[in-house]
């Protein structure tokens, strides 16, 4: 099954300070040993949420423990004080903020990687075993295509469409790009339970986190008409609600943390779309009946 119709977007750029990888054996330096590595992440951060969901789907709590960071970093530069020793041990006088997510090596006390896509892949590849196949061997290009689509066609487009100032025509074009991407997904999921296979993969993690961000962050800077159009994709939002009810997804949904992180970082103006909730995430995540929101009423 191909996702080529969804892939016509440029590559996402992931800023990361450390790009180490876990290898297959001792010759690679960082190799797979239970309880050697540790995750440091905040589920209020989209990259942290992606890694946390992946970690839970794989059932790695005892293999690679996770330390949860505050939703809002406590350093003036936007970093986490608790991560500073790891950064300083890994790079002499590291000048940037100490950001999560981080995969650290308890043997050396240093950082292996801060690149969320690589962290998730390495956990699945080297600790997965007979666990869920989140990265099927023949699906790498499809997963990458979905990641690009989410980064550019949804998150990037929504952010540009809701930006303050700038060219009005460019914002309108970004809004149309967002709608076209959601339309394509709505059509794509009409006869499918999951994005690229008949089981959960990393592509589903990517898309779900992106939809959470669209409803809990980006809609606050869009007008009400735009959010109504976004909500008018019943298949897509039903998919999002169904995954929210999965324990590996919903238990990591820190709605209060996402809101606090957004308000601490955001410099844009709130728009009328803030009042138009698409999904009652809390209700679906804990299995309770949802209150009627725009998507749920359809």
PDB file of C-alpha atoms in Angstrom, residues 162-164 216-224 259 262-263 266-276:
ATOM      1  CA  UNK A 162      -2.526  31.589  11.740  1.00  0.00           C
ATOM      2  CA  UNK A 163       0.529  33.818  11.903  1.00  0.00           C
ATOM      3  CA  UNK A 164       0.132  37.447  12.903  1.00  0.00           C
ATOM      4  CA  UNK A 216      -4.953  22.016  20.940  1.00  0.00           C
ATOM      5  CA  UNK A 217      -2.483  24.616  19.625  1.00  0.00           C
ATOM      6  CA  UNK A 218      -2.886  25.802  16.033  1.00  0.00           C
ATOM      7  CA  UNK A 219      -6.648  26.382  16.013  1.00  0.00           C
ATOM      8  CA  UNK A 220      -6.193  29.123  18.631  1.00  0.00           C
ATOM      9  CA  UNK A 221      -4.731  31.318  15.892  1.00  0.00           C
ATOM     10  CA  UNK A 222      -7.222  30.520  13.125  1.00  0.00           C
ATOM     11  CA  UNK A 223     -10.574  32.122  12.490  1.00  0.00           C
ATOM     12  CA  UNK A 224     -13.783  30.288  13.319  1.00  0.00           C
ATOM     13  CA  UNK A 259      -1.896  24.589  27.043  1.00  0.00           C
ATOM     14  CA  UNK A 262       1.649  26.985  24.291  1.00  0.00           C
ATOM     15  CA  UNK A 263       0.848  30.072  26.335  1.00  0.00           C
ATOM     16  CA  UNK A 266       3.331  31.704  21.851  1.00  0.00           C
ATOM     17  CA  UNK A 267       3.664  35.314  20.714  1.00  0.00           C
ATOM     18  CA  UNK A 268       0.729  35.290  18.292  1.00  0.00           C
ATOM     19  CA  UNK A 269      -2.754  36.672  18.725  1.00  0.00           C
ATOM     20  CA  UNK A 270      -5.652  34.475  19.766  1.00  0.00           C
ATOM     21  CA  UNK A 271      -8.362  34.234  17.118  1.00  0.00           C
ATOM     22  CA  UNK A 272     -12.020  33.200  17.068  1.00  0.00           C
ATOM     23  CA  UNK A 273     -11.088  29.579  16.327  1.00  0.00           C
ATOM     24  CA  UNK A 274     -10.003  29.253  19.955  1.00  0.00           C
ATOM     25  CA  UNK A 275     -13.670  28.900  20.908  1.00  0.00           C
ATOM     26  CA  UNK A 276     -14.373  26.071  18.446  1.00  0.00           C
TER      27      UNK A 276
END
